Amino acid sequence: MISLPRNSRTRTWLGLAPAWLVIGVFMLVPIALMAVISFLEANPYGGVHFNFSTDAYVQIAFEYDLEDNLVFNPIYINIILRSVGLSILATVVCLVIGFPVAYFITLQPPSKRNFYIYLITIPFWTNLLIRTFSWILILGRNGVIETPLLLTGVIDDSLNMMYTNGAITVGLAYSYLPLMILPIYASLERLDFRLVEAASDLYAHRLEIMTKVIIPLSMPGIVAGCMLVYIPSLGAFIAPDLLGGGKRLLLGSLVQFQFATARNWPFGAAIAMVLLAFVVVALMIYARSARKRALIEGDL
Amino acid sequence: MADGVEAREIVKTFGVGTEHEVTALNNVSLTIRSNEFFTLLGPSGCGKTTMLRLIAGFEMPTRGDILLFGEHMEDLPPNQRAVNTVFQHYALFPHMSVAENVAFGLRRLRKPKDETDRTVGHMLELVKLGDLAHRRPAQLSGGQQQRVALARALAPGPKVLLLDEPLSALDLKLRQAMRLELKQIQRETGITFIFVTHDQEEALSMSDRIAVMSNGEVQQVGTPHDIYEYPVNRFVAEFIGDANFIPATVAGFETDMLVCSTVAGRTLRVRGSGDHNTGDLVTLFLRPEKVLLHRQGETSSGRLAGEVVDVVYYGSETSYRIRLDDGTVILAEDRNMLDGSRRFAGGEQLFVEIGAETLRVLGQ
């Protein structure tokens, strides 16, 4: 038997060691590697030269013209802005669809709720690539939506739904919708419905019960769901590639392209660092709301 | 005086048409006067909370009518009834401060801001929580949360305040203090209070009138004194305090007295006759504190000889179980005096006096 150290602080650290090991090996080390690579020189044949360079970061906003002058190049900035914009849009779409679904499930008798939750998780059984590909059949030329409309003469020409920002948003929202529904359901399920009665007793009508009681009290789930949709949307590349046709690059696709095709590892790593920055900002907002909530519940 | 709340032949059945059909209220009619402190008293499952929820509008009656100051409440949702509720577990909004909780109803009624602020301040003062206005409910003790719930329900100025076992989660001392306070607030505000409880002491000490309920029916409605001294049946007598029940037959009549003989062969005289015939089987009822205990006596003078079986000491009084020499066991209660002259020990012989005024004939 191993005798445990008496000192309680040492014991705490020892107890936490496995967790730190996992976080260290699987998170901190890879991120540190990326950070290091982003500050190296690119090797045109893949990999890196071990020379310090900030070229990769400069490249995000500038390029060299024919006379070797640095000039502003908005192409990557646009990709970053479009990624953030479409991710936010996808998050909003998920919230608008996900909240009513989660609320509906909460109103079902307890015996039926698990069945609905089970239905929500069914899409996870199939590969995301295949599920996203099926959206091409739905949205595409002569697809499920267009064909009946063309046949009945409602439209004369293709709607050109594919390869648009809209198609990408639909794909992203579809991919991550369950991640919005589940946390919202978790917090709605814990909601004390006597509070709804109390609000109604105190002259609140339906809309006010929703906005003043139910939504504020399910905020933890709403914020968590938004994080769970927004963060992977930023880095997604399957939906943007398939539904955006690879023409409308997003951050995730760009990183994947730089590593796999363009063989510019430092630039790919630099873009990944930018991506990480947006994720960290989102997580900081999340942490702030969690702190505020702890204050409300009087745990501090 | 205008009636505050009138319930007419209310029937409430849950799960109609299913195998779990339960009738919570069976043809209940009640009239609650304006400005009255009215209590619905009964064991759990007697339908008292259902009655409250029907008045609040959380449930709709299967049959029957509820009138609020003469107005039919049919199908009106809770937010359109001038009735507010103090919930058993308070149901305070955890994401709002004390002041926001109290202001909730006023804001929904679109009262002007300065009026709302004034009312909230006044309400918090009424329940003595002025300095905690900015706390969250989770930062308050149970007693304080209780007061916030009361202030929140009173703030919109309801015509009727419903209280669903509001004191049951508090400890004894706090509960006793809140009783007095509730009664005082009711008197000050003049609002009709409908109070639901299973605690008979609570009911007796606060109410103007009490409705004793069991199995979805009202057993008796009356003042605390009426209910305690003149219960209409054995259920009411037993539910409100301790009682002795003595089976007897009517043996004859004297001037305004009923002469009964007990199963054990004793003769007891009861004041008031009622409509009984000789030979009727009746139950005589006697509160333990009305039994007088003596060290000496003669059985001929109406005193009965007996022996103390059990003694339970309560501080201010002592409760005795006494076996009379005919085998009947009765409960007696006596105040404890300073000199201890009236205290008896287990096994001690004594004489028991049962006055004709203290015995009642119970309806079956």
XYZ file of C-alpha atoms in Angstrom:
664
model
C 0.000 0.000 0.000
C 1.162 3.508 -0.758
C 1.159 5.750 2.254
C -0.404 9.086 1.438
C 1.412 12.237 2.454
C -0.002 13.906 5.544
C 0.167 17.439 4.252
C -3.310 18.182 2.967
C -2.135 20.539 0.222
C 0.170 17.905 -1.208
C -2.670 15.444 -1.037
C -4.972 17.770 -2.939
C -2.379 18.173 -5.685
C -1.790 14.477 -5.829
C -5.497 13.871 -6.131
C -5.800 16.354 -8.964
C -2.731 14.989 -10.765
C -4.603 12.674 -13.184
C -6.840 15.525 -14.268
C -3.887 17.839 -14.783
C -2.099 15.111 -16.734
C -5.042 14.712 -19.120
C -5.483 18.449 -19.574
C -1.735 18.886 -19.995
C -1.117 16.104 -22.493
C -4.261 16.533 -24.553
C -4.779 20.299 -24.374
C -1.906 22.429 -23.171
C 0.863 20.616 -25.071
C -0.920 20.658 -28.465
C -1.862 24.316 -28.024
C 1.718 25.164 -27.060
C 2.980 23.285 -30.146
C 0.605 25.271 -32.335
C 1.744 28.498 -30.720
C 5.387 27.609 -31.368
C 4.752 26.590 -34.982
C 2.916 29.828 -35.661
C 6.132 31.718 -34.894
C 8.351 29.643 -37.232
C 9.201 29.924 -40.925
C 7.257 27.831 -43.393
C 8.988 25.124 -45.363
C 7.493 25.205 -48.898
C 7.478 21.398 -48.962
C 5.528 21.092 -45.690
C 6.717 21.279 -42.117
C 8.739 24.171 -40.778
C 12.214 25.722 -40.631
C 13.257 26.376 -37.063
C 13.737 30.113 -37.439
C 11.744 32.650 -35.467
C 9.395 34.643 -37.656
C 6.202 36.662 -37.335
C 5.470 36.289 -41.039
C 2.469 34.058 -40.410
C 0.700 36.735 -38.343
C 1.647 39.499 -40.770
C 0.192 37.409 -43.550
C -3.247 37.499 -41.930
C -3.675 41.155 -42.810
C -0.946 42.026 -45.306
C 0.739 40.726 -48.418
C 3.840 41.701 -50.385
C 3.144 43.391 -53.696
C 5.355 43.009 -56.745
C 7.781 45.611 -55.401
C 8.061 43.840 -52.060
C 6.027 46.421 -50.172
C 3.611 45.314 -47.445
C 0.080 46.157 -48.510
C -3.199 45.585 -46.723
C -4.957 42.417 -47.834
C -8.492 42.021 -46.468
C -9.111 38.499 -47.739
C -8.299 36.667 -44.486
C -9.834 39.357 -42.290
C -13.009 38.854 -44.313
C -12.846 35.123 -43.687
C -12.503 35.732 -39.951
C -15.408 38.190 -39.907
C -17.566 35.891 -42.029
C -16.794 32.951 -39.702
C -17.734 34.909 -36.598
C -20.841 36.283 -38.310
C -22.081 32.932 -39.578
C -21.321 31.244 -36.238
C -23.342 33.855 -34.394
C -26.130 33.487 -36.946
C -26.101 29.683 -36.580
C -26.195 30.089 -32.785
C -29.212 32.385 -33.015
C -30.993 29.969 -35.367
C -30.292 27.093 -32.961
C -31.574 29.133 -30.018
C -34.771 30.128 -31.803
C -35.472 26.520 -32.770
C -33.926 24.830 -29.727
C -35.608 26.738 -26.888
C -39.197 25.929 -27.913
C -38.218 22.297 -28.504
C -36.593 22.027 -25.064
C -39.600 23.767 -23.489
C -41.986 21.413 -25.252
C -40.098 18.392 -23.921
C -40.177 19.815 -20.379
C -43.971 20.102 -20.558
C -44.367 16.407 -21.397
C -45.100 13.895 -18.644
C -41.803 12.619 -17.161
C -42.272 9.174 -18.669
C -42.319 10.607 -22.198
C -39.442 13.068 -21.794
C -36.665 10.503 -22.127
C -38.185 9.301 -25.376
C -37.995 12.799 -26.856
C -34.431 13.271 -25.645
C -33.611 9.982 -27.306
C -35.086 11.275 -30.576
C -32.929 14.399 -30.340
C -29.777 12.301 -30.074
C -30.573 10.012 -33.038
C -28.675 12.143 -35.630
C -25.457 11.490 -33.686
C -25.655 7.873 -34.804
C -24.617 8.784 -38.336
C -21.432 10.433 -39.526
C -21.653 14.226 -39.714
C -20.167 14.229 -43.214
C -22.971 12.045 -44.566
C -25.652 14.014 -42.771
C -24.271 17.262 -44.129
C -24.019 15.763 -47.606
C -27.726 14.984 -47.486
C -28.367 18.730 -47.205
C -26.972 19.017 -50.730
C -29.779 16.734 -51.842
C -32.272 18.881 -50.002
C -31.033 22.344 -50.959
C -29.328 21.615 -54.281
C -30.370 22.021 -57.874
C -33.187 19.519 -58.574
C -33.197 18.826 -54.842
C -36.038 17.954 -52.506
C -37.131 21.579 -52.138
C -36.702 22.778 -55.699
C -38.119 19.871 -57.694
C -41.736 20.046 -56.472
C -41.721 23.829 -56.844
C -40.373 23.573 -60.382
C -42.862 20.866 -61.335
C -45.844 22.793 -60.004
C -44.639 25.932 -61.707
C -44.252 27.994 -58.543
C -40.744 28.842 -59.723
C -39.255 28.814 -63.232
C -35.594 28.638 -62.403
C -33.322 27.216 -59.724
C -33.415 29.043 -56.392
C -29.630 28.771 -56.187
C -29.746 27.887 -52.505
C -26.481 25.981 -52.530
C -23.071 27.554 -52.008
C -24.447 30.540 -50.108
C -23.954 31.887 -46.607
C -27.517 30.760 -45.976
C -26.704 27.174 -46.880
C -23.664 27.222 -44.590
C -25.768 28.614 -41.721
C -28.388 25.922 -42.222
C -25.661 23.270 -42.183
C -24.023 24.643 -39.052
C -27.335 25.048 -37.218
C -28.352 21.532 -38.211
C -25.039 20.043 -37.040
C -25.114 21.587 -33.592
C -28.842 21.938 -32.787
C -28.856 19.024 -30.263
C -26.049 20.767 -28.375
C -28.405 23.712 -27.904
C -31.467 21.684 -26.947
C -29.874 19.418 -24.334
C -28.444 22.040 -21.924
C -31.572 24.203 -22.204
C -33.692 21.154 -21.426
C -31.436 20.353 -18.464
C -32.029 23.755 -16.912
C -35.735 23.935 -17.774
C -36.260 20.530 -16.226
C -34.895 21.795 -12.907
C -37.086 24.862 -13.016
C -39.587 24.995 -10.171
C -42.956 25.290 -11.887
C -44.458 26.654 -8.691
C -42.670 29.858 -9.670
C -44.776 29.912 -12.825
C -47.893 29.640 -10.667
C -46.596 32.380 -8.409
C -46.003 34.668 -11.392
C -49.449 33.955 -12.741
C -50.939 34.623 -9.293
C -49.152 38.001 -9.330
C -50.906 39.108 -12.531
C -48.264 38.074 -15.081
C -49.722 36.984 -18.417
C -48.149 34.256 -20.528
C -45.567 36.361 -22.306
C -44.467 37.966 -19.033
C -44.181 34.578 -17.344
C -41.852 33.588 -20.186
C -39.727 36.746 -20.239
C -39.645 37.500 -16.507
C -39.436 34.028 -14.998
C -38.796 31.103 -17.335
C -36.139 32.622 -19.607
C -34.130 34.310 -16.806
C -34.143 31.073 -14.800
C -33.065 28.942 -17.756
C -30.228 31.358 -18.603
C -27.510 28.901 -17.506
C -28.752 26.399 -20.091
C -29.204 29.060 -22.768
C -25.669 30.405 -22.282
C -24.166 26.905 -22.184
C -26.077 25.916 -25.330
C -24.917 29.054 -27.137
C -21.304 28.275 -26.231
C -21.659 24.678 -27.369
C -22.990 25.812 -30.760
C -20.868 28.912 -31.300
C -17.464 27.400 -30.495
C -17.573 24.355 -32.826
C -19.285 26.474 -35.519
C -16.238 28.755 -35.591
C -13.926 25.839 -36.303
C -16.296 23.794 -38.460
C -15.138 22.848 -41.949
C -17.471 20.086 -43.120
C -20.580 22.241 -43.537
C -18.679 25.206 -45.035
C -16.845 22.940 -47.489
C -19.849 20.926 -48.653
C -22.555 23.578 -48.517
C -20.339 26.609 -49.198
C -18.664 24.816 -52.057
C -15.210 25.546 -50.656
C -15.447 28.975 -52.249
C -16.631 30.705 -49.154
C -13.861 29.762 -46.774
C -14.417 29.869 -43.062
C -11.763 29.743 -40.368
C -12.008 25.994 -39.910
C -11.695 25.296 -43.621
C -8.828 27.749 -43.885
C -6.852 26.024 -41.141
C -7.521 22.650 -42.685
C -6.531 23.993 -46.133
C -3.276 25.498 -44.869
C -2.175 22.284 -43.174
C -3.404 19.726 -45.690
C -3.156 21.445 -49.067
C -1.153 24.670 -48.986
C 1.423 23.162 -46.645
C 1.886 26.440 -44.825
C 1.923 25.170 -41.247
C 2.875 28.444 -39.533
C 0.069 30.321 -41.288
C -2.427 27.556 -40.426
C -1.235 27.649 -36.821
C -1.545 31.441 -36.700
C -5.135 31.235 -37.965
C -5.791 28.538 -35.350
C -4.487 30.952 -32.690
C -6.923 33.613 -33.908
C -9.682 31.038 -33.705
C -8.583 30.191 -30.177
C -8.734 33.875 -29.249
C -12.403 34.048 -30.287
C -13.164 30.892 -28.311
C -11.425 32.289 -25.223
C -13.441 35.500 -25.476
C -16.645 33.458 -25.650
C -15.585 31.374 -22.642
C -14.769 34.504 -20.665
C -18.286 35.792 -21.292
C -19.574 32.418 -20.147
C -17.458 32.490 -16.976
C -18.700 35.979 -16.177
C -22.324 34.914 -16.462
C -21.618 31.876 -14.280
C -20.055 34.101 -11.638
C -23.040 36.398 -11.718
C -25.327 33.421 -11.304
C -23.388 32.135 -8.318
C -23.840 35.573 -6.791
C -27.593 35.376 -7.390
C -27.846 31.994 -5.768
C -25.863 33.251 -2.820
C -23.060 30.734 -3.101
C -20.286 33.272 -2.901
C -71.786 42.656 5.308
C -70.847 41.588 1.794
C -69.629 38.060 1.348
C -65.951 37.873 0.503
C -65.807 34.506 -1.131
C -68.658 32.178 -1.818
C -68.171 28.594 -2.940
C -71.340 26.931 -4.169
C -71.588 23.155 -4.302
C -68.029 22.699 -5.476
C -67.021 19.313 -6.825
C -63.448 18.756 -7.920
C -62.451 15.448 -9.442
C -58.924 14.770 -10.657
C -58.133 12.331 -13.440
C -61.725 12.138 -14.716
C -62.229 9.046 -16.834
C -58.980 7.391 -15.803
C -58.431 4.604 -13.340
C -56.894 7.139 -10.952
C -60.062 9.190 -10.589
C -60.009 10.987 -7.240
C -62.676 13.275 -5.871
C -60.840 15.903 -3.849
C -63.881 18.001 -3.065
C -67.350 16.599 -2.792
C -70.129 19.167 -2.879
C -68.477 21.815 -0.728
C -70.286 25.061 -0.019
C -68.621 27.801 1.995
C -69.311 31.430 2.667
C -66.353 33.497 3.755
C -67.158 36.985 4.970
C -65.341 40.107 3.992
C -62.459 41.087 6.352
C -62.546 37.690 7.989
C -59.639 35.495 9.038
C -61.013 32.203 7.811
C -59.194 28.889 8.236
C -59.565 25.651 6.336
C -58.442 22.994 8.781
C -58.027 19.309 8.141
C -55.614 16.407 7.774
C -53.565 16.076 4.607
C -55.628 14.925 1.675
C -58.853 16.436 3.015
C -59.172 18.828 0.090
C -58.282 22.080 1.838
C -55.393 22.939 -0.488
C -57.516 22.045 -3.517
C -60.145 24.491 -2.279
C -57.481 27.189 -2.038
C -56.187 26.438 -5.530
C -59.712 26.698 -6.916
C -60.152 30.132 -5.352
C -56.757 31.234 -6.698
C -57.619 29.913 -10.153
C -54.833 27.331 -10.483
C -57.518 24.676 -10.870
C -61.024 24.877 -12.273
C -63.911 23.189 -10.423
C -65.452 20.119 -12.053
C -68.831 21.448 -10.918
C -70.018 24.393 -8.888
C -69.356 28.103 -8.721
C -66.911 30.377 -6.988
C -67.895 33.985 -6.387
C -65.519 36.709 -5.330
C -67.381 39.646 -3.820
C -70.417 38.608 -5.810
C -68.561 38.151 -9.103
C -68.435 34.789 -10.854
C -64.863 33.558 -11.272
C -65.735 31.018 -13.931
C -62.772 30.310 -16.219
C -60.887 33.403 -15.089
C -57.133 32.645 -15.020
C -55.186 33.439 -11.832
C -53.735 36.649 -13.275
C -57.216 38.136 -13.607
C -58.341 37.470 -10.039
C -57.849 40.040 -7.297
C -56.509 37.262 -5.108
C -52.912 36.612 -4.096
C -51.313 33.563 -2.572
C -48.616 32.935 0.012
C -47.243 29.587 -1.087
C -46.259 26.800 1.268
C -42.667 26.827 0.060
C -42.787 30.569 -0.615
C -41.984 30.250 -4.378
C -39.873 33.419 -4.294
C -38.192 34.340 -7.578
C -34.545 33.380 -6.973
C -33.177 35.707 -9.662
C -34.745 38.815 -8.145
C -33.935 40.821 -5.052
C -36.376 41.047 -2.152
C -37.619 44.419 -3.397
C -38.045 43.129 -6.972
C -39.992 40.151 -5.667
C -42.348 42.421 -3.755
C -42.677 44.769 -6.738
C -43.449 41.940 -9.190
C -47.242 42.087 -8.910
C -47.347 45.894 -8.926
C -45.225 46.029 -12.081
C -47.482 43.535 -13.840
C -50.422 45.761 -12.922
C -48.545 48.673 -14.579
C -48.610 50.832 -11.479
C -46.602 54.078 -11.758
C -43.015 53.716 -10.615
C -43.203 56.080 -7.633
C -46.337 54.365 -6.365
C -44.680 50.954 -6.744
C -41.599 52.105 -4.839
C -43.736 53.544 -2.081
C -45.834 50.393 -1.728
C -42.772 48.132 -1.737
C -41.175 50.247 1.009
C -44.360 50.197 3.026
C -44.789 46.414 2.641
C -41.194 45.684 3.633
C -41.700 47.839 6.699
C -44.909 45.986 7.523
C -43.033 42.677 7.577
C -39.954 44.286 9.180
C -37.543 43.613 6.324
C -36.739 47.188 5.291
C -32.980 46.747 5.530
C -32.859 43.544 3.457
C -34.482 44.968 0.308
C -31.463 44.282 -1.898
C -30.729 40.751 -0.746
C -31.526 37.691 -2.847
C -33.976 35.117 -1.433
C -31.153 32.555 -1.109
C -29.393 34.880 1.325
C -32.348 34.948 3.721
C -33.402 32.642 6.540
C -36.615 30.639 6.312
C -38.486 33.111 8.493
C -37.314 36.051 6.405
C -38.299 34.305 3.161
C -41.712 33.729 4.686
C -42.072 37.467 5.312
C -40.996 38.309 1.771
C -43.636 35.911 0.439
C -46.221 37.637 2.616
C -45.134 41.128 1.532
C -45.116 40.072 -2.126
C -48.667 38.735 -1.904
C -49.966 41.762 0.031
C -48.304 44.417 -2.144
C -50.818 44.436 -5.023
C -53.595 44.990 -2.455
C -55.624 41.829 -3.113
C -59.220 41.564 -1.947
C -58.465 38.113 -0.597
C -55.154 36.690 0.588
C -54.730 32.931 0.390
C -52.190 31.303 2.700
C -51.227 27.700 2.027
C -49.681 26.292 5.223
C -47.274 29.235 5.252
C -45.864 28.489 8.699
C -45.281 24.767 8.333
C -41.608 25.103 7.350
C -40.698 27.289 10.322
C -39.488 26.169 13.725
C -41.808 26.319 16.720
C -40.739 29.642 18.262
C -40.837 31.448 14.924
C -44.163 29.866 14.110
C -45.713 31.146 17.321
C -44.362 34.639 16.735
C -45.613 34.650 13.127
C -49.113 33.668 14.271
C -49.474 36.846 16.250
C -47.944 38.874 13.456
C -50.191 37.417 10.763
C -53.255 38.106 12.845
C -52.092 41.664 13.448
C -51.369 42.268 9.760
C -54.787 40.929 8.873
C -56.410 43.362 11.296
C -54.325 46.292 10.047
C -54.891 45.673 6.354
C -58.507 44.572 6.615
C -57.925 42.021 3.844
C -59.873 38.770 3.918
C -57.451 35.978 4.814
C -58.082 32.368 3.873
C -55.611 30.245 5.750
C -54.989 26.576 5.133
C -53.425 24.447 7.871
C -53.423 21.021 9.429
C -52.313 22.465 12.773
C -55.316 22.875 15.081
C -53.445 25.151 17.458
C -52.658 27.525 14.578
C -56.290 27.463 13.515
C -57.672 28.090 17.007
C -55.268 30.901 17.834
C -55.675 33.013 14.689
C -59.036 32.426 13.087
C -62.285 34.314 13.255
C -63.954 31.209 11.896
C -62.772 27.722 11.017
C -64.032 25.164 8.523
C -62.985 21.664 9.564
C -62.648 19.427 6.527
C -62.133 15.739 5.946
C -62.439 13.473 2.916
C -63.367 16.336 0.615
C -66.252 17.490 2.777
C -66.797 20.275 5.270
C -67.549 18.775 8.680
C -68.224 21.934 10.633
C -67.916 25.700 10.268
C -67.750 27.889 13.332
C -65.740 30.113 15.642
C -62.735 28.504 17.342
C -64.771 28.362 20.573
C -67.712 26.638 18.860
C -65.493 24.131 17.146
C -63.602 23.284 20.312
C -66.482 23.234 22.764
C -69.327 22.066 20.558
C -67.938 19.741 17.887
C -70.711 18.293 15.760
C -69.157 14.876 15.380
C -66.433 12.603 16.592
C -64.039 13.544 13.748
C -64.090 17.236 14.664
C -63.828 16.504 18.389
C -60.840 14.241 17.833
C -59.065 16.445 15.306
C -59.222 19.529 17.526
C -57.357 18.642 20.687
C -57.684 15.610 22.942
C -61.043 14.182 23.891
C -62.686 11.438 25.918
C -65.530 9.551 24.296
C -67.907 7.646 26.526
C -70.557 5.445 24.912
C -73.852 5.581 26.802
C -77.605 5.085 26.498
C -80.220 7.688 27.315
C -81.906 6.561 30.519
C -84.267 9.447 31.186
C -84.812 13.198 31.430
C -84.663 15.770 34.201
C -85.275 19.522 33.854
C -82.957 20.526 30.986
C -80.778 17.511 31.742
C -80.267 14.244 29.993
C -79.650 11.275 32.249
C -77.336 8.781 30.568
C -76.037 5.520 31.782
C -72.650 4.396 30.574
C -71.836 0.962 29.317
C -70.066 0.351 32.631
C -73.301 1.112 34.467
C -72.616 4.629 35.724
C -75.119 7.414 35.608
C -73.957 10.724 34.129
C -76.032 13.880 33.788
C -75.582 16.038 30.705
C -76.862 19.595 30.335
C -78.968 20.249 27.282
C -81.261 17.642 25.939
C -81.375 17.763 22.168
C -83.900 15.529 20.534
C -83.178 12.191 22.081
C -85.451 9.406 23.212
C -85.035 7.073 26.090
C -82.970 4.086 25.031
C -80.993 5.973 22.316
C -77.317 5.086 21.988
C -75.206 8.263 22.268
C -71.548 9.185 22.574
C -70.666 11.528 25.412
C -67.724 13.762 24.842
C -65.482 15.412 27.401
C -62.340 17.566 27.087
C -59.543 16.326 29.400
C -58.994 19.732 31.024
C -62.630 19.787 32.160
C -62.117 16.718 34.340
C -61.534 17.795 37.936
C -59.219 15.704 40.118
C -59.556 15.379 43.885
C -57.679 13.535 46.592
C -60.768 12.973 48.705
C -64.354 12.389 47.871
C -67.398 10.267 48.135
C -68.695 8.431 45.148
C -72.209 9.398 46.164
C -71.563 13.105 45.513
C -70.936 12.448 41.815
C -67.230 11.867 42.193
C -65.867 8.721 40.641
C -63.043 6.737 42.200
C -60.061 5.815 40.045
C -56.355 5.150 39.790
C -53.656 7.029 37.896
C -52.233 4.847 35.103
C -49.918 7.223 33.266
C -48.514 10.667 33.948
C -47.103 12.947 31.216
C -45.574 16.191 32.409
C -45.772 19.168 29.995
C -44.449 21.955 32.214
C -47.471 24.197 32.454
C -49.800 21.219 32.786
C -49.773 17.520 33.406
C -51.746 14.940 31.516
C -53.059 11.850 33.324
C -54.551 8.620 32.133
C -56.955 7.428 34.785
C -58.678 4.066 35.101
C -62.017 4.458 36.858
C -63.078 1.640 39.140
C -65.569 0.433 36.525
C -62.698 -0.093 34.087
C -63.268 2.968 31.858
C -60.049 4.791 31.023
C -60.246 8.562 30.667
C -57.786 11.361 29.939
C -57.511 14.273 32.337
C -55.396 17.401 32.270
C -54.562 19.669 35.162
C -52.635 22.920 35.467
C -49.516 22.637 37.565
C -49.685 24.861 40.616
C -46.703 26.230 42.508
C -47.180 24.135 45.638
C -47.615 20.857 43.788
C -50.730 20.116 45.860
C -52.631 18.966 42.792
C -50.013 16.606 41.415
C -50.573 12.907 41.354
C -48.160 10.055 40.811
C -48.646 6.886 38.836
C -50.637 4.293 40.830
C -52.156 6.887 43.143
C -55.849 6.589 44.043
C -57.988 9.658 43.399
C -61.488 10.928 42.748
C -62.678 12.355 39.493
C -65.428 14.932 39.091
C -67.296 15.312 35.818
C -69.658 18.282 35.825
C -72.925 18.149 33.937
C -71.964 21.329 31.962
C -68.730 19.814 30.730
C -70.234 16.748 29.079
C -71.661 16.976 25.574
C -73.710 14.603 23.544
C -72.088 14.071 20.131
C -73.989 13.539 16.938
C -73.186 10.226 15.354
